[in-house]
mmCIF file with all atom_site columns, C-alpha atoms in Angstrom:
data_model
loop_
_atom_site.group_PDB
_atom_site.id
_atom_site.type_symbol
_atom_site.label_atom_id
_atom_site.label_alt_id
_atom_site.label_comp_id
_atom_site.label_asym_id
_atom_site.label_entity_id
_atom_site.label_seq_id
_atom_site.pdbx_PDB_ins_code
_atom_site.Cartn_x
_atom_site.Cartn_y
_atom_site.Cartn_z
_atom_site.occupancy
_atom_site.B_iso_or_equiv
_atom_site.pdbx_formal_charge
_atom_site.auth_seq_id
_atom_site.auth_comp_id
_atom_site.auth_asym_id
_atom_site.auth_atom_id
_atom_site.pdbx_PDB_model_num
ATOM 1   C CA . GLU Y 1 1   ? 110.918 99.340  77.453  1.00 67.00 ? 1   GLU Y CA 1
ATOM 2   C CA . THR Y 1 2   ? 108.040 100.039 79.726  1.00 81.00 ? 2   THR Y CA 1
ATOM 3   C CA . LEU Y 1 3   ? 107.197 103.689 80.268  1.00 83.00 ? 3   LEU Y CA 1
ATOM 4   C CA . MET Y 1 4   ? 106.289 104.571 83.846  1.00 85.00 ? 4   MET Y CA 1
ATOM 5   C CA . LEU Y 1 5   ? 104.406 107.656 84.973  1.00 88.00 ? 5   LEU Y CA 1
ATOM 6   C CA . GLY Y 1 6   ? 103.854 108.406 88.631  1.00 89.00 ? 6   GLY Y CA 1
ATOM 7   C CA . LEU Y 1 7   ? 100.891 110.673 89.315  1.00 90.00 ? 7   LEU Y CA 1
ATOM 8   C CA . GLU Y 1 8   ? 100.435 112.301 92.696  1.00 90.00 ? 8   GLU Y CA 1
ATOM 9   C CA . ILE Y 1 9   ? 98.179  115.081 93.934  1.00 91.00 ? 9   ILE Y CA 1
ATOM 10  C CA . ARG Y 1 10  ? 100.762 116.597 96.331  1.00 91.00 ? 10  ARG Y CA 1
ATOM 11  C CA . GLY Y 1 11  ? 103.404 118.775 94.696  1.00 92.00 ? 11  GLY Y CA 1
ATOM 12  C CA . LYS Y 1 12  ? 106.074 118.155 97.339  1.00 93.00 ? 12  LYS Y CA 1
ATOM 13  C CA . VAL Y 1 13  ? 105.803 114.403 96.851  1.00 90.00 ? 13  VAL Y CA 1
ATOM 14  C CA . VAL Y 1 14  ? 106.115 114.831 93.077  1.00 91.00 ? 14  VAL Y CA 1
ATOM 15  C CA . ASP Y 1 15  ? 109.201 117.026 93.512  1.00 94.00 ? 15  ASP Y CA 1
ATOM 16  C CA . PHE Y 1 16  ? 110.770 114.487 95.872  1.00 91.00 ? 16  PHE Y CA 1
ATOM 17  C CA . ALA Y 1 17  ? 110.081 111.505 93.570  1.00 89.00 ? 17  ALA Y CA 1
ATOM 18  C CA . GLN Y 1 18  ? 111.191 113.331 90.425  1.00 92.00 ? 18  GLN Y CA 1
ATOM 19  C CA . GLY Y 1 19  ? 114.343 114.430 92.241  1.00 92.00 ? 19  GLY Y CA 1
ATOM 20  C CA . LYS Y 1 20  ? 115.121 110.801 93.097  1.00 88.00 ? 20  LYS Y CA 1
ATOM 21  C CA . ALA Y 1 21  ? 114.572 109.720 89.479  1.00 87.00 ? 21  ALA Y CA 1
ATOM 22  C CA . THR Y 1 22  ? 116.770 112.559 88.198  1.00 90.00 ? 22  THR Y CA 1
ATOM 23  C CA . GLU Y 1 23  ? 119.499 111.611 90.670  1.00 88.00 ? 23  GLU Y CA 1
ATOM 24  C CA . LEU Y 1 24  ? 119.376 108.004 89.468  1.00 83.00 ? 24  LEU Y CA 1
ATOM 25  C CA . ARG Y 1 25  ? 119.583 109.174 85.843  1.00 85.00 ? 25  ARG Y CA 1
ATOM 26  C CA . HIS Y 1 26  ? 122.678 111.251 86.613  1.00 85.00 ? 26  HIS Y CA 1
ATOM 27  C CA . MET Y 1 27  ? 124.311 108.350 88.445  1.00 82.00 ? 27  MET Y CA 1
ATOM 28  C CA . SER Y 1 28  ? 123.606 106.117 85.463  1.00 77.00 ? 28  SER Y CA 1
ATOM 29  C CA . HIS Y 1 29  ? 125.003 108.616 82.943  1.00 73.00 ? 29  HIS Y CA 1
ATOM 30  C CA . GLU Y 1 30  ? 128.141 109.113 85.020  1.00 71.00 ? 30  GLU Y CA 1
ATOM 31  C CA . GLY Y 1 31  ? 128.773 105.382 84.792  1.00 66.00 ? 31  GLY Y CA 1
ATOM 32  C CA . ASN Y 1 32  ? 128.452 104.744 88.509  1.00 59.00 ? 32  ASN Y CA 1
ATOM 33  C CA . THR Y 1 33  ? 127.933 101.146 89.464  1.00 55.00 ? 33  THR Y CA 1
ATOM 34  C CA . LYS Y 1 34  ? 126.502 99.397  92.458  1.00 57.00 ? 34  LYS Y CA 1
ATOM 35  C CA . GLU Y 1 35  ? 128.074 96.120  93.507  1.00 56.00 ? 35  GLU Y CA 1
ATOM 36  C CA . GLY Y 1 36  ? 129.697 95.796  90.101  1.00 53.00 ? 36  GLY Y CA 1
ATOM 37  C CA . LYS Y 1 37  ? 126.404 96.192  88.221  1.00 56.00 ? 37  LYS Y CA 1
ATOM 38  C CA . SER Y 1 38  ? 125.569 99.256  86.173  1.00 55.00 ? 38  SER Y CA 1
ATOM 39  C CA . PHE Y 1 39  ? 122.440 101.202 87.043  1.00 58.00 ? 39  PHE Y CA 1
ATOM 40  C CA . HIS Y 1 40  ? 119.313 101.195 84.925  1.00 69.00 ? 40  HIS Y CA 1
ATOM 41  C CA . HIS Y 1 41  ? 119.123 104.412 82.883  1.00 76.00 ? 41  HIS Y CA 1
ATOM 42  C CA . TYR Y 1 42  ? 115.759 105.552 84.406  1.00 79.00 ? 42  TYR Y CA 1
ATOM 43  C CA . ASN Y 1 43  ? 114.918 107.565 81.274  1.00 85.00 ? 43  ASN Y CA 1
ATOM 44  C CA . ASN Y 1 44  ? 111.539 105.817 81.158  1.00 85.00 ? 44  ASN Y CA 1
ATOM 45  C CA . VAL Y 1 45  ? 110.361 107.186 84.540  1.00 86.00 ? 45  VAL Y CA 1
ATOM 46  C CA . TRP Y 1 46  ? 108.594 110.484 85.144  1.00 89.00 ? 46  TRP Y CA 1
ATOM 47  C CA . PHE Y 1 47  ? 106.471 111.967 87.927  1.00 91.00 ? 47  PHE Y CA 1
ATOM 48  C CA . ASP Y 1 48  ? 103.832 114.658 87.607  1.00 93.00 ? 48  ASP Y CA 1
ATOM 49  C CA . GLN Y 1 49  ? 101.201 116.331 89.727  1.00 94.00 ? 49  GLN Y CA 1
ATOM 50  C CA . LEU Y 1 50  ? 97.629  115.378 88.899  1.00 92.00 ? 50  LEU Y CA 1
ATOM 51  C CA . ASN Y 1 51  ? 94.387  114.609 90.650  1.00 91.00 ? 51  ASN Y CA 1
ATOM 52  C CA . VAL Y 1 52  ? 93.765  111.254 88.975  1.00 91.00 ? 52  VAL Y CA 1
ATOM 53  C CA . MET Y 1 53  ? 90.299  111.018 90.487  1.00 90.00 ? 53  MET Y CA 1
ATOM 54  C CA . LYS Y 1 54  ? 89.213  114.126 88.570  1.00 91.00 ? 54  LYS Y CA 1
ATOM 55  C CA . PHE Y 1 55  ? 91.388  114.147 85.462  1.00 91.00 ? 55  PHE Y CA 1
ATOM 56  C CA . GLY Y 1 56  ? 92.646  110.595 84.908  1.00 89.00 ? 56  GLY Y CA 1
ATOM 57  C CA . THR Y 1 57  ? 90.270  109.906 82.042  1.00 90.00 ? 57  THR Y CA 1
ATOM 58  C CA . ASN Y 1 58  ? 91.448  113.105 80.306  1.00 92.00 ? 58  ASN Y CA 1
ATOM 59  C CA . CYS Y 1 59  ? 95.060  111.909 80.245  1.00 92.00 ? 59  CYS Y CA 1
ATOM 60  C CA . PHE Y 1 60  ? 94.809  108.366 78.948  1.00 93.00 ? 60  PHE Y CA 1
ATOM 61  C CA . ALA Y 1 61  ? 92.996  106.675 76.114  1.00 94.00 ? 61  ALA Y CA 1
ATOM 62  C CA . PRO Y 1 62  ? 90.651  103.795 76.917  1.00 95.00 ? 62  PRO Y CA 1
ATOM 63  C CA . GLY Y 1 63  ? 92.674  100.621 77.372  1.00 95.00 ? 63  GLY Y CA 1
ATOM 64  C CA . GLN Y 1 64  ? 96.010  102.441 77.247  1.00 94.00 ? 64  GLN Y CA 1
ATOM 65  C CA . LEU Y 1 65  ? 97.404  101.268 80.591  1.00 94.00 ? 65  LEU Y CA 1
ATOM 66  C CA . SER Y 1 66  ? 98.708  97.774  81.294  1.00 91.00 ? 66  SER Y CA 1
ATOM 67  C CA . LYS Y 1 67  ? 99.163  98.295  85.048  1.00 90.00 ? 67  LYS Y CA 1
ATOM 68  C CA . ILE Y 1 68  ? 97.953  100.750 87.658  1.00 92.00 ? 68  ILE Y CA 1
ATOM 69  C CA . PHE Y 1 69  ? 99.599  100.980 91.055  1.00 91.00 ? 69  PHE Y CA 1
ATOM 70  C CA . PHE Y 1 70  ? 97.952  102.537 94.104  1.00 91.00 ? 70  PHE Y CA 1
ATOM 71  C CA . CYS Y 1 71  ? 100.781 102.876 96.603  1.00 87.00 ? 71  CYS Y CA 1
ATOM 72  C CA . TYR Y 1 72  ? 100.189 104.085 100.146 1.00 87.00 ? 72  TYR Y CA 1
ATOM 73  C CA . PRO Y 1 73  ? 97.203  106.351 99.438  1.00 88.00 ? 73  PRO Y CA 1
ATOM 74  C CA . ASP Y 1 74  ? 95.714  108.664 102.046 1.00 88.00 ? 74  ASP Y CA 1
ATOM 75  C CA . PRO Y 1 75  ? 93.196  106.660 104.106 1.00 87.00 ? 75  PRO Y CA 1
ATOM 76  C CA . HIS Y 1 76  ? 90.765  109.586 104.624 1.00 86.00 ? 76  HIS Y CA 1
ATOM 77  C CA . TRP Y 1 77  ? 89.552  108.258 107.950 1.00 85.00 ? 77  TRP Y CA 1
ATOM 78  C CA . LYS Y 1 78  ? 86.570  110.528 108.544 1.00 87.00 ? 78  LYS Y CA 1
ATOM 79  C CA . ARG Y 1 79  ? 83.274  109.160 107.278 1.00 83.00 ? 79  ARG Y CA 1
ATOM 80  C CA . LYS Y 1 80  ? 82.524  112.351 105.323 1.00 85.00 ? 80  LYS Y CA 1
ATOM 81  C CA . ASN Y 1 81  ? 85.902  112.027 103.514 1.00 84.00 ? 81  ASN Y CA 1
ATOM 82  C CA . ILE Y 1 82  ? 85.638  108.384 102.452 1.00 83.00 ? 82  ILE Y CA 1
ATOM 83  C CA . ARG Y 1 83  ? 84.470  109.629 99.044  1.00 83.00 ? 83  ARG Y CA 1
ATOM 84  C CA . ARG Y 1 84  ? 87.973  111.116 98.619  1.00 86.00 ? 84  ARG Y CA 1
ATOM 85  C CA . ARG Y 1 85  ? 89.663  107.731 98.692  1.00 88.00 ? 85  ARG Y CA 1
ATOM 86  C CA . ILE Y 1 86  ? 91.543  107.013 95.475  1.00 90.00 ? 86  ILE Y CA 1
ATOM 87  C CA . ILE Y 1 87  ? 89.758  103.674 95.165  1.00 92.00 ? 87  ILE Y CA 1
ATOM 88  C CA . SER Y 1 88  ? 86.043  103.838 95.756  1.00 91.00 ? 88  SER Y CA 1
ATOM 89  C CA . PRO Y 1 89  ? 83.039  102.089 94.226  1.00 90.00 ? 89  PRO Y CA 1
ATOM 90  C CA . GLY Y 1 90  ? 82.402  105.039 91.909  1.00 88.00 ? 90  GLY Y CA 1
ATOM 91  C CA . LEU Y 1 91  ? 85.972  105.261 90.602  1.00 92.00 ? 91  LEU Y CA 1
ATOM 92  C CA . VAL Y 1 92  ? 86.583  101.569 89.993  1.00 94.00 ? 92  VAL Y CA 1
ATOM 93  C CA . GLN Y 1 93  ? 84.781  101.709 86.636  1.00 94.00 ? 93  GLN Y CA 1
ATOM 94  C CA . GLU Y 1 94  ? 87.006  104.581 85.514  1.00 93.00 ? 94  GLU Y CA 1
ATOM 95  C CA . TYR Y 1 95  ? 90.136  102.574 86.262  1.00 95.00 ? 95  TYR Y CA 1
ATOM 96  C CA . ALA Y 1 96  ? 88.686  99.628  84.335  1.00 95.00 ? 96  ALA Y CA 1
ATOM 97  C CA . HIS Y 1 97  ? 88.122  101.999 81.399  1.00 95.00 ? 97  HIS Y CA 1
ATOM 98  C CA . LEU Y 1 98  ? 91.819  103.014 81.416  1.00 94.00 ? 98  LEU Y CA 1
ATOM 99  C CA . LEU Y 1 99  ? 93.211  99.469  81.689  1.00 95.00 ? 99  LEU Y CA 1
ATOM 100 C CA . LYS Y 1 100 ? 93.714  97.273  78.672  1.00 94.00 ? 100 LYS Y CA 1
ATOM 101 C CA . VAL Y 1 101 ? 91.915  93.931  78.720  1.00 93.00 ? 101 VAL Y CA 1
ATOM 102 C CA . GLY Y 1 102 ? 93.939  91.729  81.052  1.00 90.00 ? 102 GLY Y CA 1
ATOM 103 C CA . GLY Y 1 103 ? 95.538  94.740  82.755  1.00 91.00 ? 103 GLY Y CA 1
ATOM 104 C CA . LEU Y 1 104 ? 96.473  94.574  86.415  1.00 90.00 ? 104 LEU Y CA 1
ATOM 105 C CA . ILE Y 1 105 ? 95.808  96.797  89.417  1.00 92.00 ? 105 ILE Y CA 1
ATOM 106 C CA . TYR Y 1 106 ? 98.209  96.643  92.343  1.00 90.00 ? 106 TYR Y CA 1
ATOM 107 C CA . THR Y 1 107 ? 97.330  98.066  95.753  1.00 91.00 ? 107 THR Y CA 1
ATOM 108 C CA . VAL Y 1 108 ? 99.607  98.499  98.731  1.00 89.00 ? 108 VAL Y CA 1
ATOM 109 C CA . SER Y 1 109 ? 98.938  100.274 102.003 1.00 89.00 ? 109 SER Y CA 1
ATOM 110 C CA . ASP Y 1 110 ? 100.403 100.446 105.476 1.00 87.00 ? 110 ASP Y CA 1
ATOM 111 C CA . VAL Y 1 111 ? 96.842  100.772 106.813 1.00 89.00 ? 111 VAL Y CA 1
ATOM 112 C CA . PRO Y 1 112 ? 95.153  97.333  106.927 1.00 90.00 ? 112 PRO Y CA 1
ATOM 113 C CA . GLU Y 1 113 ? 91.632  98.809  106.989 1.00 92.00 ? 113 GLU Y CA 1
ATOM 114 C CA . LEU Y 1 114 ? 92.340  100.823 103.843 1.00 92.00 ? 114 LEU Y CA 1
ATOM 115 C CA . GLU Y 1 115 ? 93.894  97.846  102.058 1.00 93.00 ? 115 GLU Y CA 1
ATOM 116 C CA . ASP Y 1 116 ? 90.766  95.818  102.893 1.00 94.00 ? 116 ASP Y CA 1
ATOM 117 C CA . TRP Y 1 117 ? 88.576  98.672  101.588 1.00 93.00 ? 117 TRP Y CA 1
ATOM 118 C CA . MET Y 1 118 ? 90.466  98.870  98.284  1.00 95.00 ? 118 MET Y CA 1
ATOM 119 C CA . ILE Y 1 119 ? 90.322  95.114  97.802  1.00 95.00 ? 119 ILE Y CA 1
ATOM 120 C CA . LYS Y 1 120 ? 86.595  95.054  98.610  1.00 95.00 ? 120 LYS Y CA 1
ATOM 121 C CA . CYS Y 1 121 ? 85.853  97.844  96.106  1.00 95.00 ? 121 CYS Y CA 1
ATOM 122 C CA . LEU Y 1 122 ? 87.701  95.942  93.384  1.00 96.00 ? 122 LEU Y CA 1
ATOM 123 C CA . ASP Y 1 123 ? 86.239  92.560  94.360  1.00 96.00 ? 123 ASP Y CA 1
ATOM 124 C CA . ASP Y 1 124 ? 82.697  93.978  94.357  1.00 96.00 ? 124 ASP Y CA 1
ATOM 125 C CA . SER Y 1 125 ? 83.068  95.249  90.803  1.00 96.00 ? 125 SER Y CA 1
ATOM 126 C CA . PRO Y 1 126 ? 82.110  92.906  87.958  1.00 96.00 ? 126 PRO Y CA 1
ATOM 127 C CA . LEU Y 1 127 ? 84.791  94.654  85.876  1.00 95.00 ? 127 LEU Y CA 1
ATOM 128 C CA . PHE Y 1 128 ? 87.649  93.089  87.852  1.00 95.00 ? 128 PHE Y CA 1
ATOM 129 C CA . GLU Y 1 129 ? 88.621  89.566  88.737  1.00 94.00 ? 129 GLU Y CA 1
ATOM 130 C CA . ARG Y 1 130 ? 91.032  88.726  91.522  1.00 92.00 ? 130 ARG Y CA 1
ATOM 131 C CA . LEU Y 1 131 ? 93.838  86.437  90.395  1.00 90.00 ? 131 LEU Y CA 1
ATOM 132 C CA . SER Y 1 132 ? 95.705  83.921  92.508  1.00 88.00 ? 132 SER Y CA 1
ATOM 133 C CA . GLU Y 1 133 ? 99.459  84.317  92.913  1.00 84.00 ? 133 GLU Y CA 1
ATOM 134 C CA . GLU Y 1 134 ? 99.943  81.387  90.524  1.00 87.00 ? 134 GLU Y CA 1
ATOM 135 C CA . GLU Y 1 135 ? 97.729  82.971  87.852  1.00 88.00 ? 135 GLU Y CA 1
ATOM 136 C CA . ILE Y 1 136 ? 99.560  86.290  88.145  1.00 85.00 ? 136 ILE Y CA 1
ATOM 137 C CA . ASP Y 1 137 ? 102.947 84.565  87.921  1.00 84.00 ? 137 ASP Y CA 1
ATOM 138 C CA . GLN Y 1 138 ? 101.826 82.820  84.703  1.00 84.00 ? 138 GLN Y CA 1
ATOM 139 C CA . TYR Y 1 139 ? 100.422 86.014  83.207  1.00 79.00 ? 139 TYR Y CA 1
ATOM 140 C CA . GLU Y 1 140 ? 103.150 88.369  84.401  1.00 79.00 ? 140 GLU Y CA 1
ATOM 141 C CA . PRO Y 1 141 ? 106.563 86.680  84.821  1.00 79.00 ? 141 PRO Y CA 1
ATOM 142 C CA . ASN Y 1 142 ? 108.088 89.702  86.620  1.00 78.00 ? 142 ASN Y CA 1
ATOM 143 C CA . HIS Y 1 143 ? 105.166 89.969  89.037  1.00 76.00 ? 143 HIS Y CA 1
ATOM 144 C CA . ARG Y 1 144 ? 107.099 88.943  92.142  1.00 77.00 ? 144 ARG Y CA 1
ATOM 145 C CA . LYS Y 1 145 ? 109.902 91.398  91.344  1.00 79.00 ? 145 LYS Y CA 1
ATOM 146 C CA . VAL Y 1 146 ? 107.376 94.223  90.848  1.00 77.00 ? 146 VAL Y CA 1
ATOM 147 C CA . VAL Y 1 147 ? 105.618 93.455  94.132  1.00 78.00 ? 147 VAL Y CA 1
ATOM 148 C CA . ASP Y 1 148 ? 108.935 93.307  95.988  1.00 79.00 ? 148 ASP Y CA 1
ATOM 149 C CA . VAL Y 1 149 ? 109.964 96.731  94.663  1.00 76.00 ? 149 VAL Y CA 1
ATOM 150 C CA . VAL Y 1 150 ? 106.602 98.315  95.458  1.00 74.00 ? 150 VAL Y CA 1
ATOM 151 C CA . THR Y 1 151 ? 106.405 96.873  98.963  1.00 77.00 ? 151 THR Y CA 1
ATOM 152 C CA . SER Y 1 152 ? 110.023 97.223  100.038 1.00 76.00 ? 152 SER Y CA 1
ATOM 153 C CA . SER Y 1 153 ? 111.894 100.034 98.309  1.00 69.00 ? 153 SER Y CA 1
ATOM 154 C CA . SER Y 1 154 ? 109.741 103.172 98.371  1.00 65.00 ? 154 SER Y CA 1
ATOM 155 C CA . GLU Y 1 155 ? 110.086 105.753 101.118 1.00 70.00 ? 155 GLU Y CA 1
ATOM 156 C CA . ASP Y 1 156 ? 106.633 104.751 102.415 1.00 69.00 ? 156 ASP Y CA 1
ATOM 157 C CA . ALA Y 1 157 ? 107.580 101.074 102.408 1.00 65.00 ? 157 ALA Y CA 1
ATOM 158 C CA . LEU Y 1 158 ? 110.795 101.735 104.297 1.00 67.00 ? 158 LEU Y CA 1
ATOM 159 C CA . ARG Y 1 159 ? 108.919 103.865 106.833 1.00 68.00 ? 159 ARG Y CA 1
ATOM 160 C CA . THR Y 1 160 ? 106.383 101.065 107.285 1.00 65.00 ? 160 THR Y CA 1
ATOM 161 C CA . GLN Y 1 161 ? 109.154 98.517  107.847 1.00 66.00 ? 161 GLN Y CA 1
ATOM 162 C CA . ARG Y 1 162 ? 110.660 100.712 110.575 1.00 64.00 ? 162 ARG Y CA 1
ATOM 163 C CA . LYS Y 1 163 ? 107.352 100.829 112.519 1.00 63.00 ? 163 LYS Y CA 1
#
């Protein structure tokens, strides 16, 4: 089983996400089903509050992570705050340090300019190589399923769809 840890700087978001995971665990343990299918147990999911930009390298060993997801980060519009973006030229090398060889980074944003920025930062780094959809599908068979969940089932994704 894959262990999943969601790290977020805002406490209220962590509480909300952890509450959702706990609710899903309880539903699973009570034997509730959805459309005749039993729920996943969700015992492999946890959320915690952490400023990954400052303390990420203190929490994980080099090469420990197989995937990193950056989902709907704050765009930090003002020029003086661009340095606070979760993906920036200076932080890309730290994320490469945490990923195992062949690891994947996923980015998703409802702000096209921010998505372009994140992609550019990763593309400009010699530590990362962009893969085609076909290459990702060969490397990671569940890739499409993962992308669909990230882009369509989170609260941010649902809010974006409503816009």
